[in-house]
Amino acid sequence: MSTPEGRGMATLIGLGMIVVIAAVFIGIYLDFKKKNSTYIVLKDQQIPCGNLSGSCDLVQGGVHVTSDQQCQSVCDTTSECNGWLYDRLSNGSGPNCWVKYLSPLVPSSAESLPGWDMGYKITATS
């Protein structure tokens, strides 16, 4: 015969399992969304940082990649990244990709920068 305390404990364990499973699914969903972000790519342009320090680079010194798609992938795997700047005319082994946290992100402030491409994430408004 079960006791009221035993039924209460079983209920708490069941609720705990539901919370853990929900947290796992939420984590998987958020990871998927980050790695499958939609970007707007601006050719021969950049968006200024918009902050007082003038730097919004998340990886100081930049990284070397072979394409703008690789630069975007670096952004996807870098915490807080919402944009990237890629020097497509670079022919050396030095840095040619800078991942950024643009805050505020103001696409209308884009400036001409020949030979460079900038991508920024589209964020949902609802």
Short mmCIF file of C-alpha atoms in Angstrom, two decimals:
data_model
loop_
_atom_site.label_atom_id
_atom_site.label_comp_id
_atom_site.label_asym_id
_atom_site.label_seq_id
_atom_site.Cartn_x
_atom_site.Cartn_y
_atom_site.Cartn_z
CA MET A 1 0.00 0.00 0.00
CA SER A 2 1.42 3.39 -0.93
CA THR A 3 1.54 6.29 1.45
CA PRO A 4 0.64 9.91 0.66
CA GLU A 5 4.31 10.81 1.20
CA GLY A 6 5.40 8.21 -1.37
CA ARG A 7 2.95 9.52 -3.95
CA GLY A 8 4.12 13.07 -3.29
CA MET A 9 7.76 12.07 -3.74
CA ALA A 10 6.94 10.28 -7.00
CA THR A 11 5.14 13.39 -8.24
CA LEU A 12 8.15 15.58 -7.40
CA ILE A 13 10.53 13.19 -9.15
CA GLY A 14 8.25 13.13 -12.21
CA LEU A 15 8.07 16.93 -12.31
CA GLY A 16 11.84 17.15 -11.92
CA MET A 17 12.34 14.82 -14.86
CA ILE A 18 9.97 16.90 -17.00
CA VAL A 19 11.90 20.08 -16.13
CA VAL A 20 15.24 18.45 -17.00
CA ILE A 21 13.93 17.10 -20.31
CA ALA A 22 12.43 20.50 -21.19
CA ALA A 23 15.74 22.24 -20.38
CA VAL A 24 17.63 19.81 -22.63
CA PHE A 25 15.24 20.43 -25.54
CA ILE A 26 15.42 24.21 -25.05
CA GLY A 27 19.22 24.02 -25.09
CA ILE A 28 19.22 21.95 -28.27
CA TYR A 29 16.80 24.39 -29.93
CA LEU A 30 18.85 27.46 -28.97
CA ASP A 31 22.06 25.82 -30.19
CA PHE A 32 20.36 24.95 -33.50
CA LYS A 33 19.09 28.52 -33.91
CA LYS A 34 22.55 29.96 -33.27
CA LYS A 35 24.23 27.64 -35.76
CA ASN A 36 21.54 28.18 -38.40
CA SER A 37 21.27 31.94 -38.21
CA THR A 38 20.14 34.01 -41.14
CA TYR A 39 22.52 36.77 -42.17
CA ILE A 40 22.34 39.83 -44.36
CA VAL A 41 25.64 40.22 -46.24
CA LEU A 42 26.82 43.64 -47.36
CA LYS A 43 29.45 43.66 -50.14
CA ASP A 44 32.10 46.40 -50.00
CA GLN A 45 30.58 47.82 -46.82
CA GLN A 46 30.83 47.75 -43.07
CA ILE A 47 28.61 48.80 -40.20
CA PRO A 48 30.41 50.87 -37.55
CA CYS A 49 30.44 49.51 -34.01
CA GLY A 50 28.35 52.29 -32.58
CA ASN A 51 29.94 52.12 -29.13
CA LEU A 52 32.21 54.66 -27.47
CA SER A 53 35.31 52.44 -27.49
CA GLY A 54 35.13 52.04 -31.28
CA SER A 55 35.83 48.31 -31.04
CA CYS A 56 33.30 45.54 -31.06
CA ASP A 57 35.65 42.66 -31.91
CA LEU A 58 35.00 39.52 -29.88
CA VAL A 59 38.28 37.85 -30.90
CA GLN A 60 41.06 40.38 -30.49
CA GLY A 61 43.39 40.43 -33.49
CA GLY A 62 40.93 38.57 -35.72
CA VAL A 63 41.30 35.11 -37.25
CA HIS A 64 42.45 33.73 -40.60
CA VAL A 65 39.82 32.00 -42.76
CA THR A 66 39.56 31.15 -46.45
CA SER A 67 36.06 32.48 -47.20
CA ASP A 68 33.27 34.69 -45.96
CA GLN A 69 31.30 31.51 -45.17
CA GLN A 70 34.07 30.41 -42.80
CA CYS A 71 34.02 33.84 -41.19
CA GLN A 72 30.26 33.44 -40.68
CA SER A 73 30.86 29.99 -39.15
CA VAL A 74 33.33 31.51 -36.69
CA CYS A 75 30.60 34.00 -35.74
CA ASP A 76 28.08 31.19 -35.28
CA THR A 77 30.37 29.45 -32.79
CA THR A 78 31.43 32.60 -30.90
CA SER A 79 29.31 33.61 -27.95
CA GLU A 80 27.45 36.92 -28.41
CA CYS A 81 28.54 37.30 -32.05
CA ASN A 82 25.95 39.03 -34.23
CA GLY A 83 28.14 40.15 -37.12
CA TRP A 84 31.41 39.62 -38.96
CA LEU A 85 33.77 41.58 -41.21
CA TYR A 86 35.78 39.73 -43.87
CA ASP A 87 38.70 41.07 -45.93
CA ARG A 88 38.24 39.21 -49.21
CA LEU A 89 41.31 40.83 -50.81
CA SER A 90 43.71 39.47 -48.18
CA ASN A 91 46.23 37.08 -49.69
CA GLY A 92 48.40 36.37 -46.67
CA SER A 93 48.11 34.10 -43.67
CA GLY A 94 47.28 36.93 -41.29
CA PRO A 95 43.86 37.71 -39.87
CA ASN A 96 41.14 38.50 -42.39
CA CYS A 97 38.00 37.85 -40.33
CA TRP A 98 36.75 39.80 -37.35
CA VAL A 99 33.72 38.55 -35.44
CA LYS A 100 31.75 41.25 -33.73
CA TYR A 101 29.08 42.16 -31.24
CA LEU A 102 27.40 45.19 -32.76
CA SER A 103 25.39 47.11 -30.20
CA PRO A 104 23.44 48.95 -31.26
CA LEU A 105 23.17 47.22 -34.63
CA VAL A 106 22.25 49.98 -37.10
CA PRO A 107 22.29 48.61 -40.68
CA SER A 108 21.33 52.01 -42.08
CA SER A 109 24.72 53.36 -40.91
CA ALA A 110 26.66 51.11 -43.34
CA GLU A 111 29.77 52.73 -44.79
CA SER A 112 31.65 52.01 -48.01
CA LEU A 113 34.68 49.74 -47.52
CA PRO A 114 35.90 48.32 -50.86
CA GLY A 115 37.22 44.75 -50.69
CA TRP A 116 35.48 43.97 -47.41
CA ASP A 117 32.22 42.16 -46.74
CA MET A 118 30.12 42.39 -43.62
CA GLY A 119 27.45 40.01 -42.44
CA TYR A 120 25.01 40.59 -39.62
CA LYS A 121 22.38 38.35 -38.10
CA ILE A 122 18.72 38.95 -38.67
CA THR A 123 16.93 38.88 -35.35
CA ALA A 124 13.26 38.14 -34.87
CA THR A 125 11.14 41.00 -33.60
CA SER A 126 8.34 38.85 -32.23
#
